[in-house]
PDB file of C-alpha atoms in Angstrom:
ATOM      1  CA  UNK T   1      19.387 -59.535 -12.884  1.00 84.00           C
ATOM      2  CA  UNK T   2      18.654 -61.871  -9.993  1.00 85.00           C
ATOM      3  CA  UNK T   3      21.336 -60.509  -7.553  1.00 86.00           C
ATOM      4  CA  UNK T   4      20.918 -57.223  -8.839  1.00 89.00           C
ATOM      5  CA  UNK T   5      16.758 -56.603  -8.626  1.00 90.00           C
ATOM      6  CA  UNK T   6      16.510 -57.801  -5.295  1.00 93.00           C
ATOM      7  CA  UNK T   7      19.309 -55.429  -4.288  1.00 91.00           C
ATOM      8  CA  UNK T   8      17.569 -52.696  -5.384  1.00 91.00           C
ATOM      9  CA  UNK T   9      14.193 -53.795  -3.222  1.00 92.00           C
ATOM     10  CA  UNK T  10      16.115 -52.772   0.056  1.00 93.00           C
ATOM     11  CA  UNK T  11      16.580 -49.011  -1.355  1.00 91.00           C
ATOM     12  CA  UNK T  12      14.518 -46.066  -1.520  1.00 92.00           C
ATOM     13  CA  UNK T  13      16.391 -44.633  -4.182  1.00 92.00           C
ATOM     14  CA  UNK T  14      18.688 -46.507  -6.712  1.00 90.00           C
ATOM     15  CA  UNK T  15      21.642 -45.502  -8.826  1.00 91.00           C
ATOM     16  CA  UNK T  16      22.719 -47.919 -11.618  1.00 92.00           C
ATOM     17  CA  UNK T  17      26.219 -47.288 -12.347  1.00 90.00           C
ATOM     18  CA  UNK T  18      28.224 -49.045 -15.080  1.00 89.00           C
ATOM     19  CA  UNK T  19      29.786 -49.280 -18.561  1.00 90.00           C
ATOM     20  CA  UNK T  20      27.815 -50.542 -21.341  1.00 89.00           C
ATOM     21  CA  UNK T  21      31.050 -50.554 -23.518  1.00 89.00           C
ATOM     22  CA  UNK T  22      33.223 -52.775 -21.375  1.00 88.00           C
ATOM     23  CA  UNK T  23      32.873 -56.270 -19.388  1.00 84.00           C
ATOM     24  CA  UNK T  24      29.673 -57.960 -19.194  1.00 74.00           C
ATOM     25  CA  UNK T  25      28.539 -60.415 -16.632  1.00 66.00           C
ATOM     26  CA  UNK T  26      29.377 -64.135 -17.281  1.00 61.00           C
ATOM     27  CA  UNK T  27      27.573 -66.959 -16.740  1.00 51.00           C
ATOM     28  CA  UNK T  28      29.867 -69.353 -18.046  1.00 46.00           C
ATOM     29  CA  UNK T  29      30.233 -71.495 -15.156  1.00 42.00           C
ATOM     30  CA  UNK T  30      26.744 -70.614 -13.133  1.00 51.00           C
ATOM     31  CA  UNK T  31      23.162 -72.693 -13.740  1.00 54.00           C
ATOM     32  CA  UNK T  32      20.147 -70.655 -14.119  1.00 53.00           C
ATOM     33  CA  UNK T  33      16.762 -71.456 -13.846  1.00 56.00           C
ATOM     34  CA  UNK T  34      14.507 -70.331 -17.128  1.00 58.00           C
ATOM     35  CA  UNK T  35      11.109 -71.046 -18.270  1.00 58.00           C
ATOM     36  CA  UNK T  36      10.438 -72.560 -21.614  1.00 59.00           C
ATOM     37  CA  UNK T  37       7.433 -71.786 -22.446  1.00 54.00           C
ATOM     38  CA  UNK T  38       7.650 -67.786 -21.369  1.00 57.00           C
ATOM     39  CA  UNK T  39       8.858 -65.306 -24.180  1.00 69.00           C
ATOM     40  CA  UNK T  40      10.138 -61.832 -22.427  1.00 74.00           C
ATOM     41  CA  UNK T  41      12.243 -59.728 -23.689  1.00 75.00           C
ATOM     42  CA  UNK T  42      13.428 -58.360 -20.337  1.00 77.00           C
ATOM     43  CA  UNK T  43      14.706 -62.036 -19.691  1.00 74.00           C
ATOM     44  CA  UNK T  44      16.934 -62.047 -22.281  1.00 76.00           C
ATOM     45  CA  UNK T  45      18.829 -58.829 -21.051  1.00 80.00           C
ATOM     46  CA  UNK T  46      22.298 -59.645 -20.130  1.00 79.00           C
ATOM     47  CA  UNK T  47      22.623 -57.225 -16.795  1.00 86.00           C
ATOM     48  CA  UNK T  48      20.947 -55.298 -14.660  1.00 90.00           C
ATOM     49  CA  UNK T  49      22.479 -52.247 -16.521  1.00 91.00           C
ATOM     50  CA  UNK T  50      21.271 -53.656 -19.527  1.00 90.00           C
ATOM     51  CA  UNK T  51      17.772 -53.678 -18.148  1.00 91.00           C
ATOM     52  CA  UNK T  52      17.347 -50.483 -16.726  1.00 91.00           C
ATOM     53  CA  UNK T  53      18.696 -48.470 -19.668  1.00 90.00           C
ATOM     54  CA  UNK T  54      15.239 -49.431 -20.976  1.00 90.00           C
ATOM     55  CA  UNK T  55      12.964 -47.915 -18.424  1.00 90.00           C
ATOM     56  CA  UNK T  56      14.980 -45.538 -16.240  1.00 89.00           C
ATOM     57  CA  UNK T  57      16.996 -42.211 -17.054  1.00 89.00           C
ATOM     58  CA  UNK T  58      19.930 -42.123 -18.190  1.00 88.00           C
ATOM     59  CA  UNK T  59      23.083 -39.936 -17.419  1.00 88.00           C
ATOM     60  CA  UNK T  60      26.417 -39.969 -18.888  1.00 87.00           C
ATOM     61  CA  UNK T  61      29.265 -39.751 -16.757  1.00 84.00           C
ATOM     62  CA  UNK T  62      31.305 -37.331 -19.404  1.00 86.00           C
ATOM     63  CA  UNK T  63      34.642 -36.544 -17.152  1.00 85.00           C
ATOM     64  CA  UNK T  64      37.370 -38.886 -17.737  1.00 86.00           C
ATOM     65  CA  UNK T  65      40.398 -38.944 -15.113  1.00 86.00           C
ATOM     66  CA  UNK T  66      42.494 -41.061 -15.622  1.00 88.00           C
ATOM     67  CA  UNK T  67      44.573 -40.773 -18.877  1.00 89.00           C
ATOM     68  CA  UNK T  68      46.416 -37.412 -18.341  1.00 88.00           C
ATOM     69  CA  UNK T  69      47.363 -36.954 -22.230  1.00 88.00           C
ATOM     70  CA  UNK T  70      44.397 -36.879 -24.564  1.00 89.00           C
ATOM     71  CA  UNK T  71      45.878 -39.583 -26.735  1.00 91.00           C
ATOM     72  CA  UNK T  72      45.450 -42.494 -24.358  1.00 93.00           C
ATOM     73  CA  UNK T  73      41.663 -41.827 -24.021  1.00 92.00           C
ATOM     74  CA  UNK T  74      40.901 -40.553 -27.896  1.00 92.00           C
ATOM     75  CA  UNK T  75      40.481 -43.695 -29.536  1.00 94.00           C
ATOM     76  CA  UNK T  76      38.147 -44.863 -27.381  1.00 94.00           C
ATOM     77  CA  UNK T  77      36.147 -41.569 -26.853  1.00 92.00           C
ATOM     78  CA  UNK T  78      36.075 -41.788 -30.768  1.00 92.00           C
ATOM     79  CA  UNK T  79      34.901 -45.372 -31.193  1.00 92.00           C
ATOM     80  CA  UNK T  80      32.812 -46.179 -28.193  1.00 92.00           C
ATOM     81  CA  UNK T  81      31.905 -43.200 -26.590  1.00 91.00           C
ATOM     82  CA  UNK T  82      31.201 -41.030 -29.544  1.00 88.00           C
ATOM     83  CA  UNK T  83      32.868 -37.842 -28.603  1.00 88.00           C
ATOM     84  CA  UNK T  84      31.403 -37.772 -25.121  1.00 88.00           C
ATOM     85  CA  UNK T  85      33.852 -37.752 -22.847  1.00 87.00           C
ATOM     86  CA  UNK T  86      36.177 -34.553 -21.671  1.00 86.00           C
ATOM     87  CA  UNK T  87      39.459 -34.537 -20.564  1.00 82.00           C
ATOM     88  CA  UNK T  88      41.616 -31.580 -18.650  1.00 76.00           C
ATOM     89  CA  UNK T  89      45.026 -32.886 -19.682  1.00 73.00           C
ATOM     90  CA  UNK T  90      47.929 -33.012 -17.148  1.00 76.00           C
ATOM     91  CA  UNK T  91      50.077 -29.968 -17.974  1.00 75.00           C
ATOM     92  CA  UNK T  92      53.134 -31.601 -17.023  1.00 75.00           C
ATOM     93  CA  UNK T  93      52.335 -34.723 -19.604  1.00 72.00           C
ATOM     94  CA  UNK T  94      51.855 -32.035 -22.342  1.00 71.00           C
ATOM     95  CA  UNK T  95      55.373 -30.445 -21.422  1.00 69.00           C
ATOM     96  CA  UNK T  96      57.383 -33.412 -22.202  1.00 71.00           C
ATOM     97  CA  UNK T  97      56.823 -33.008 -26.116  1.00 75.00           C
ATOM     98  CA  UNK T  98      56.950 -37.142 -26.450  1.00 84.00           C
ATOM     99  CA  UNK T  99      54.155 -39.237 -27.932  1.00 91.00           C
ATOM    100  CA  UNK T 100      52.445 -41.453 -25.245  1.00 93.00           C
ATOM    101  CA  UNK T 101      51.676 -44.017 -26.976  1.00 96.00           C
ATOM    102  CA  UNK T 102      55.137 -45.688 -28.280  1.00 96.00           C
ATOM    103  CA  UNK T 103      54.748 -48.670 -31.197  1.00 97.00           C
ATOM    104  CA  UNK T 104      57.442 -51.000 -31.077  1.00 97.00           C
ATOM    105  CA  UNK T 105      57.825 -53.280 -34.146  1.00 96.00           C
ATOM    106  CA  UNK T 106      59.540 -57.004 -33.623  1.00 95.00           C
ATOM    107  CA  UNK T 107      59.992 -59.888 -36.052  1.00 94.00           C
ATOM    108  CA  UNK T 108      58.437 -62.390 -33.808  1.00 93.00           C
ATOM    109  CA  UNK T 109      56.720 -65.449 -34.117  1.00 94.00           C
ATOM    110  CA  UNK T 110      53.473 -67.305 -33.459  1.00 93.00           C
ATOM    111  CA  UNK T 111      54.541 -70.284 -31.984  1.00 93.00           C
ATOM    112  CA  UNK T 112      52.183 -72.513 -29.726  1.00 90.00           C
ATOM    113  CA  UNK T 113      49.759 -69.748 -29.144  1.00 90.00           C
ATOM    114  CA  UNK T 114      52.475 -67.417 -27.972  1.00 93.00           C
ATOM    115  CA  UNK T 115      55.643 -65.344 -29.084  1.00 95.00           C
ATOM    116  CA  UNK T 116      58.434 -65.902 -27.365  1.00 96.00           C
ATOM    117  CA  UNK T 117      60.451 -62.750 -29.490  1.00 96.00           C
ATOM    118  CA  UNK T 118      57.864 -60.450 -28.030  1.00 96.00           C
ATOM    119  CA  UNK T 119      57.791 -61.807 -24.339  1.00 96.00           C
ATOM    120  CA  UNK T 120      61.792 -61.352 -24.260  1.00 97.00           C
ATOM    121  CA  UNK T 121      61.739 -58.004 -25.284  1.00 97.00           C
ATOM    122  CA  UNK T 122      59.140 -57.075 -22.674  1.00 97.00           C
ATOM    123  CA  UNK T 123      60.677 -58.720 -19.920  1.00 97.00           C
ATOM    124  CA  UNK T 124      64.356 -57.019 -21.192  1.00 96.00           C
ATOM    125  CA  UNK T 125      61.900 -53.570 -21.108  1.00 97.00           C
ATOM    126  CA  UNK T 126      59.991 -54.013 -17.407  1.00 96.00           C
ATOM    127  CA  UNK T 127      63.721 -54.858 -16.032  1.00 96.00           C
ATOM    128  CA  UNK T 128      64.991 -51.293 -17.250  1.00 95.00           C
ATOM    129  CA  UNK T 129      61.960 -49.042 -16.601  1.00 95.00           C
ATOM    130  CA  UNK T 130      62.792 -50.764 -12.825  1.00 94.00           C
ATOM    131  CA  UNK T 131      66.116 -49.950 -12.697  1.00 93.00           C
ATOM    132  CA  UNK T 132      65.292 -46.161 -14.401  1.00 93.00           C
ATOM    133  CA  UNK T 133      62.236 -45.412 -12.350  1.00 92.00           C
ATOM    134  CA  UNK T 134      60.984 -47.862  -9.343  1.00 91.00           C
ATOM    135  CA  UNK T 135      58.016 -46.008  -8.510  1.00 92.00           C
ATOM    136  CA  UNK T 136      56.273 -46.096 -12.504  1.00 94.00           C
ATOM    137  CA  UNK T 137      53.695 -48.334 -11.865  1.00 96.00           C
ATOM    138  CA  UNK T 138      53.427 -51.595 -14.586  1.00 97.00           C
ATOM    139  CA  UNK T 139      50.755 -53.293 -15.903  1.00 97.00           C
ATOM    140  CA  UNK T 140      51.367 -55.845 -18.784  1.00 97.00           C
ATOM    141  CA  UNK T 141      48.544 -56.943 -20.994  1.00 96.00           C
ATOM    142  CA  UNK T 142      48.418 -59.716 -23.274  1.00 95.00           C
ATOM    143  CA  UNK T 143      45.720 -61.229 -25.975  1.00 91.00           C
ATOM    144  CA  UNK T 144      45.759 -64.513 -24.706  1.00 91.00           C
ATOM    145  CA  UNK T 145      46.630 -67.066 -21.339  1.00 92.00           C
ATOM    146  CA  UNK T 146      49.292 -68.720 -23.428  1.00 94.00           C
ATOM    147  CA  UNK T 147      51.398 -65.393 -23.692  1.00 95.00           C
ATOM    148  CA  UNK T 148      50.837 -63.809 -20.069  1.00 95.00           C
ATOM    149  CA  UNK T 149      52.022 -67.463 -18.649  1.00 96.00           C
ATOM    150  CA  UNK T 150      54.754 -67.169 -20.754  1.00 97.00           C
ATOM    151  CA  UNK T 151      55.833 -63.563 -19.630  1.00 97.00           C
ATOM    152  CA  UNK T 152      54.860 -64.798 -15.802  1.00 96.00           C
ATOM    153  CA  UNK T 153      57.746 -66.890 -16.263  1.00 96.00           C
ATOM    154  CA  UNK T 154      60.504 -65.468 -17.960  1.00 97.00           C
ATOM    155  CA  UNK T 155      59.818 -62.446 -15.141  1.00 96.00           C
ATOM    156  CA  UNK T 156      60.502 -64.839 -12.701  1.00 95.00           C
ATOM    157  CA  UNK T 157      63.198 -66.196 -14.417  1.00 95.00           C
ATOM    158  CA  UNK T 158      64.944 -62.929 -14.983  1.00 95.00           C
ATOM    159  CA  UNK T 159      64.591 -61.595 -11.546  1.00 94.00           C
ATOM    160  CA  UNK T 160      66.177 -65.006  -9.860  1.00 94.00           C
ATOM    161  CA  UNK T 161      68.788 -64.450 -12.136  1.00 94.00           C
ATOM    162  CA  UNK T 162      69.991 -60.576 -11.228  1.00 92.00           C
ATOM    163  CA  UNK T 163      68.738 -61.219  -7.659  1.00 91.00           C
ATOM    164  CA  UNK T 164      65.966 -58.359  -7.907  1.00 90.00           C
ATOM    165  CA  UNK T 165      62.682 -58.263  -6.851  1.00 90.00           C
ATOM    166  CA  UNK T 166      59.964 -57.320  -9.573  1.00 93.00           C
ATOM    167  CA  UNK T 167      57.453 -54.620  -7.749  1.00 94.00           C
ATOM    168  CA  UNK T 168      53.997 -55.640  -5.953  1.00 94.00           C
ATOM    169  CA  UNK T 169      52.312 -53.461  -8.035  1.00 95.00           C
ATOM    170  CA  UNK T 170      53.393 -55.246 -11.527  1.00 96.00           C
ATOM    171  CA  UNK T 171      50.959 -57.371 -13.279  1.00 96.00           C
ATOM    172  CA  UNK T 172      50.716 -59.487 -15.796  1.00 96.00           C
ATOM    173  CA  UNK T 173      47.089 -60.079 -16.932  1.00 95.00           C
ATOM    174  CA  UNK T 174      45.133 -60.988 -20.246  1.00 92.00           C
ATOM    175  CA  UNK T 175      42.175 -58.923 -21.768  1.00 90.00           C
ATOM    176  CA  UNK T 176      39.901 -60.990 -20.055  1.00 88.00           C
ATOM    177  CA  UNK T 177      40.727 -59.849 -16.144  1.00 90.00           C
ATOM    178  CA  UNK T 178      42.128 -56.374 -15.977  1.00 91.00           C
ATOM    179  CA  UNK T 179      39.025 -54.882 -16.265  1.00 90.00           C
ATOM    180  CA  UNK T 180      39.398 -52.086 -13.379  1.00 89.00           C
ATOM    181  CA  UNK T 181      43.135 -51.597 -13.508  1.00 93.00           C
ATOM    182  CA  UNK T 182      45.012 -48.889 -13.624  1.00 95.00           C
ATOM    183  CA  UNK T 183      48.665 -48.263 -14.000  1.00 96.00           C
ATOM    184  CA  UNK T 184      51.247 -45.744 -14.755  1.00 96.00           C
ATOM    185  CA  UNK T 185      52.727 -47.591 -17.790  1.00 97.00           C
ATOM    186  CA  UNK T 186      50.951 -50.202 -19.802  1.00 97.00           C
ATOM    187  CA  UNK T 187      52.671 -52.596 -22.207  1.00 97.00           C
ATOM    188  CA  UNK T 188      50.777 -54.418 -24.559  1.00 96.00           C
ATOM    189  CA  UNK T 189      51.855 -57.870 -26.357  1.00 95.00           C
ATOM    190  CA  UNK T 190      49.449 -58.298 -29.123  1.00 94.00           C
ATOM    191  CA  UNK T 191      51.078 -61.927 -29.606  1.00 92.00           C
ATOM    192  CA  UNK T 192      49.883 -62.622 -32.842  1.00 92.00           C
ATOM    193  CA  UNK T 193      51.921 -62.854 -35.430  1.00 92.00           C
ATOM    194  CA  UNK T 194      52.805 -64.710 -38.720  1.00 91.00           C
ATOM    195  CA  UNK T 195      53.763 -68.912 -38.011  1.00 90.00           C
ATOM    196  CA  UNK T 196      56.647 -70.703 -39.034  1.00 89.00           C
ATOM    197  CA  UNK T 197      55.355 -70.881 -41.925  1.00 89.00           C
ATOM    198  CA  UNK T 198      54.918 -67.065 -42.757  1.00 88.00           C
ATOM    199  CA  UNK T 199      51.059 -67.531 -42.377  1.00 89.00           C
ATOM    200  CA  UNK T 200      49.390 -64.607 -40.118  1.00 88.00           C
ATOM    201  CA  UNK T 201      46.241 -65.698 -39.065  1.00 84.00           C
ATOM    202  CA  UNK T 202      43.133 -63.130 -38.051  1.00 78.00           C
ATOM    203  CA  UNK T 203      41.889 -65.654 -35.246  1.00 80.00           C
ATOM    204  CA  UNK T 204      42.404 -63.477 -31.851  1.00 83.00           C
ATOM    205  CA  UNK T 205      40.620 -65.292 -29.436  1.00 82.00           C
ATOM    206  CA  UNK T 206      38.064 -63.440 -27.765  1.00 84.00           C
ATOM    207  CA  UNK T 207      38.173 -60.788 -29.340  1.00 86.00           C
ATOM    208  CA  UNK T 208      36.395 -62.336 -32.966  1.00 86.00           C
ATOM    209  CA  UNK T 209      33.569 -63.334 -30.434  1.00 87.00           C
ATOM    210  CA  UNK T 210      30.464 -60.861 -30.612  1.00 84.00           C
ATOM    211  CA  UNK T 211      31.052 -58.528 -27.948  1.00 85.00           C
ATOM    212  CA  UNK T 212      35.158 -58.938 -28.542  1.00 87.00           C
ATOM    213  CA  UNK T 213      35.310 -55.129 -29.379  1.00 92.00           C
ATOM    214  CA  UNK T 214      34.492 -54.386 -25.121  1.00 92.00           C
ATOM    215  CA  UNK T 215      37.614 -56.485 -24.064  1.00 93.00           C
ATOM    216  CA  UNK T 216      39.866 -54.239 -26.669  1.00 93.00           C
ATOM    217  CA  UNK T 217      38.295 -51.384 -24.956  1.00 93.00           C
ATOM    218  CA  UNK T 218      38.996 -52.173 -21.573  1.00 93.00           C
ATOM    219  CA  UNK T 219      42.526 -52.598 -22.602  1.00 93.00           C
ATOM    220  CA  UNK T 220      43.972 -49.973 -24.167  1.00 94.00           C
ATOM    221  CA  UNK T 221      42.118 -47.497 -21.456  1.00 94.00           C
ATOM    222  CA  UNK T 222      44.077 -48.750 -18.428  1.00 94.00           C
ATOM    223  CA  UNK T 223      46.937 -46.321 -18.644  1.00 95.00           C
ATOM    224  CA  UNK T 224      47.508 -42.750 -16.808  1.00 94.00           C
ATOM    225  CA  UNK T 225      50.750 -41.897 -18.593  1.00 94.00           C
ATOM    226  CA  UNK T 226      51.997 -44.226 -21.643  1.00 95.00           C
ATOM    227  CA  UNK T 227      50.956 -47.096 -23.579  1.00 97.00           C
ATOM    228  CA  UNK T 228      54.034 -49.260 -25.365  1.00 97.00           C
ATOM    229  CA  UNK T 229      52.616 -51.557 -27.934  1.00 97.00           C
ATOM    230  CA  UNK T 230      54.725 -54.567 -28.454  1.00 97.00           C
ATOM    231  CA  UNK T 231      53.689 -56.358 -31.765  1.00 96.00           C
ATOM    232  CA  UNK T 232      55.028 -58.210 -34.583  1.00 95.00           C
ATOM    233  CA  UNK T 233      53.039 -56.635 -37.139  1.00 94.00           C
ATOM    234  CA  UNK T 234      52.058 -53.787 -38.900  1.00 95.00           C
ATOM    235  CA  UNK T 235      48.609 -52.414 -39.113  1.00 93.00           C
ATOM    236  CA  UNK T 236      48.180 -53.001 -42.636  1.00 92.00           C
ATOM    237  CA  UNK T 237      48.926 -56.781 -42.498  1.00 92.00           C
ATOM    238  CA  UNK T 238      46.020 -57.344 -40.835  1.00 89.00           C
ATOM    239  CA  UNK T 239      43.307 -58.158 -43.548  1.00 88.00           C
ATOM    240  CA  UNK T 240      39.718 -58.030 -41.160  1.00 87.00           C
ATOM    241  CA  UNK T 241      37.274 -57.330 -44.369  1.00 86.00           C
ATOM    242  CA  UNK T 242      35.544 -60.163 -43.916  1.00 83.00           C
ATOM    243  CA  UNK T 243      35.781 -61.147 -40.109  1.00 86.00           C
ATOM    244  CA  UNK T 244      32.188 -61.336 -38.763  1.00 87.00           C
ATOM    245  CA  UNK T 245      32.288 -58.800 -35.497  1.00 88.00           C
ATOM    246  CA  UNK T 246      34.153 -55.424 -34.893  1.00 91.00           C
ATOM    247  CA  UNK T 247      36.799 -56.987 -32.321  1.00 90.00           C
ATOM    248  CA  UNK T 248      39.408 -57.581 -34.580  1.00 91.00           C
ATOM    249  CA  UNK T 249      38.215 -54.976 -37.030  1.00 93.00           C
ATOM    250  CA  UNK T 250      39.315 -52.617 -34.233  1.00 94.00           C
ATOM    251  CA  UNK T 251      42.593 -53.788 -33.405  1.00 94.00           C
ATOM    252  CA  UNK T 252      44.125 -52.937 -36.478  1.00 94.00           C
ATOM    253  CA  UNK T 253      42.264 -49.248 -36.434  1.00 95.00           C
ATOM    254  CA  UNK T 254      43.868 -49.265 -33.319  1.00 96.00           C
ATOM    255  CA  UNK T 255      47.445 -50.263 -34.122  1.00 96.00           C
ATOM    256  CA  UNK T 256      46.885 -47.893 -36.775  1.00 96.00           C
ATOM    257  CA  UNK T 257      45.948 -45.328 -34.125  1.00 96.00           C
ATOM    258  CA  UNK T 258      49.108 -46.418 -32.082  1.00 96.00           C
ATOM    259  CA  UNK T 259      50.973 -46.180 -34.859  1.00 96.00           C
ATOM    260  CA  UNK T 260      50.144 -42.958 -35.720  1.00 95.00           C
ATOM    261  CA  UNK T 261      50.608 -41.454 -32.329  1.00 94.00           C
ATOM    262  CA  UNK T 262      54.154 -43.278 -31.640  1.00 94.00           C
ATOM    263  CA  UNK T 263      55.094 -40.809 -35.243  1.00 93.00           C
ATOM    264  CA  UNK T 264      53.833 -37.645 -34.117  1.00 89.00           C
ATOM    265  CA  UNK T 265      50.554 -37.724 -36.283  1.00 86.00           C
ATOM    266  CA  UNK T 266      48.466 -37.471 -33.681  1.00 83.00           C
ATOM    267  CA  UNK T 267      45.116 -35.159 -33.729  1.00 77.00           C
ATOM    268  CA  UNK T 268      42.522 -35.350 -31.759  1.00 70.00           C
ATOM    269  CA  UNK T 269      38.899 -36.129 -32.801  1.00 64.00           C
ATOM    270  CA  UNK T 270      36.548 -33.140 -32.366  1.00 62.00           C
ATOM    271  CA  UNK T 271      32.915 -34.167 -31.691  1.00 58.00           C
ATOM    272  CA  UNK T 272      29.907 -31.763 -31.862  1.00 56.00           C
ATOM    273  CA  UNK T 273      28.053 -30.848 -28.876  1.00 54.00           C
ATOM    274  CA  UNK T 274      24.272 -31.466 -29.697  1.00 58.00           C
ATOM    275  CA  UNK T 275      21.716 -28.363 -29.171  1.00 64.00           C
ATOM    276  CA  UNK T 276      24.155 -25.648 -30.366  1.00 67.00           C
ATOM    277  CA  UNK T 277      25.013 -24.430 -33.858  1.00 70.00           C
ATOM    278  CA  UNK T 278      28.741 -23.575 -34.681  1.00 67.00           C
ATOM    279  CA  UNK T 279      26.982 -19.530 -34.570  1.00 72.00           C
ATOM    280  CA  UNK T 280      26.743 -20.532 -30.557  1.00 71.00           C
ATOM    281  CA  UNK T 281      30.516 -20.188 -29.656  1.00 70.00           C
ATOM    282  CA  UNK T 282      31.808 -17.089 -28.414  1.00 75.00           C
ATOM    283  CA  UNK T 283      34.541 -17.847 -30.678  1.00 72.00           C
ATOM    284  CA  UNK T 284      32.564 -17.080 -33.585  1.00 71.00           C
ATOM    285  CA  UNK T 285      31.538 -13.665 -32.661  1.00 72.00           C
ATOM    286  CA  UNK T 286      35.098 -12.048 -32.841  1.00 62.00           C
TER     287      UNK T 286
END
C-alpha cells in the first residue's frame, strides 16, 4: 500500500491489475511503521489490489492464453475462478488425441525433506525430452527448497557426465518463485511421500499455511502444452479431513484431477453464465 498509493498520485487515471488468487506481497523481511492505538480496516489490507477491490470497479479479465488444451486451465477455472475464464483451444493440441496432463506413479521415499526416487526419474526424463525435442521449453517445479536443490544437482551432475549442456531456458524452481513463468512442459515433483518407516505425513510446507491454496494455483497454471506429475502417491492416500486450510485439501483434488486426465476421464466443467436462462441459447430454439 505504501509504494503502491503514492504511485497512483502521479496518474490521472489508474488501472489496478492483478490476481487475487495467486502470490501476495511479503513482508517477511521488511519493517513497517504502524500505529497502535489506530483501528482501520483499510490498514490491515494486504495489497494495494486488496484495497481497491473495496472502493473501485471491478473487471474480470475472462480470456485465458496460455494453456492451449482446456485441461491445463480447468481445474483452476473450476476452483478459483469459478467458471470465469474462456479458452479457444489450440487445434493442433486437440489433434494429437493424448491427455496433457500425464500422472506418473513412483515408489519413492521421504527422506530428509526430499525424494531422491523422484528427482532421478526427472532428471532421467528432462535428459530425453532434450535429446527428443531441444526446442520444448522446461520448467520443473517442486514443493519444497530441499527437493529443487536436490534436482539442481543431479542436473548438473548428469550433464557433466554425457558432456551436454542442459538449455537456458530450463528451470528448476519451488512453488514459492515461479510465479510468472511459463513453459512448454512442466514437471511437477510433489516430493512427499511415505518415510522409512511407511509413515506419509500431510505436512506440505507452505501450502498448510492460510493462503497455501494460491501457491498450488500458481503452479499447476504455468504450462502451454503438458503437465507430468511426478509423485509417489496416490490421491486417495492423502487423508486432508481434518487439515485446517484448503492448501493441502487441494492437492489431492488435484492429483485426483491429474489423475483423471492422465486416464482419459477428462470433462470439462461447464459454468453458467449469469443474466441468461438456459431458454436464452439459440441452441434451445431448434
Amino acid at each position: 500500500l505504501e509504494r503502491g498509493i503514492p504511485a497512483m498520485y502521479r496518474g490521472k487515471q489508474v488501472v489496478v491489475a492483478g490476481d487475487s488468487q495467486q502470490l501476495r506481497p511479503s513482508d517477511l523481511y521488511q519493517v513497517r511503521w504502524q500505529e497502535e492505538d489506530k483501528e482501520d480496516p483499510d490498514l490491515e489490507a494486504e495489497s494495494l489490489l486488496e484495497l481497491c477491490d473495496r472502493y473501485l470497479m471491478k473487471t474480470d479479465l475472462r480470456s485465458h492464453y496460455r494453456s492451449k488444451s482446456m485441461p491445463l486451465i480447468d481445474f483452476s477455472n473450476q476452483h478459483f475462478y469459478q467458471g470465469r475464464l474462456k479458452l479457444l483451444p489450440d487445434r493442433n493440441a486437440i489433434n494429437l488425441h493424448e491427455p496433457p496432463i500425464q500422472y506418473l506413479k513412483m515408489e519413492g521415499c521421504w527422506e530428509n525433506n526430499a525424494n531422491k526416487i523422484e528427482a532421478d526419474e526427472i532428471v532421467r526424463m528432462v535428459m530425453d525430452l532434450i535429446r527428443k525435442d531441444p526446442k520444448k521449453e522446461i520448467g520443473i517445479v517442486t514443493f519444497n527448497a530441499q527437493q529443487q536443490m536436490l534436482i539442481l544437482d543431479l542436473l548438473e551432475e548428469k550433464a557433466s557426465a554425457e558432456q551436454a549442456s542442459l538449455p537456458e531456458t530450463l528451470f528448476v524452481k519451488n512453488i514459492e518463485n515461479v510465479q510468472g513463468d511459463e513453459k512448454d512442459i512442466i514437471i511437477f515433483s510433489i516430493g512427499y511421500a511415505p518415510d522409512t518407516k511407511g509413515k506419509l505425513s500431510v505436512q506440505f510446507g507452505s501450502l498448510n499455511q492460510a493462503g497455501g491454496e494460491n501457491r498450488l494455483n500458481v503452479a499447476i497454471t504455468r504450462a502451454r502444452e503438458k503437465i507430468i506429475v511426478v509423485t509417489s502417491i496416490w490421491p486417495d492416500e492423502l487423508h486432508t479431513e481434518d487439515t485446517k486450510n484448503e492448501g493441502p485439501k487441494l492437492l489431492k483434488k488435484y492429483l485426483q484431477y491429474a489423475r483423471g486426465v492422465s486416464q482419459g476421464k477428462f470433462t470439462p466443467y461447464k459454468g453458467s453464465i449469469p443474466g441468461h436462462s438456459a431458454n436464452w441459447y439459440l441452441k434451445a430454439k431448434v
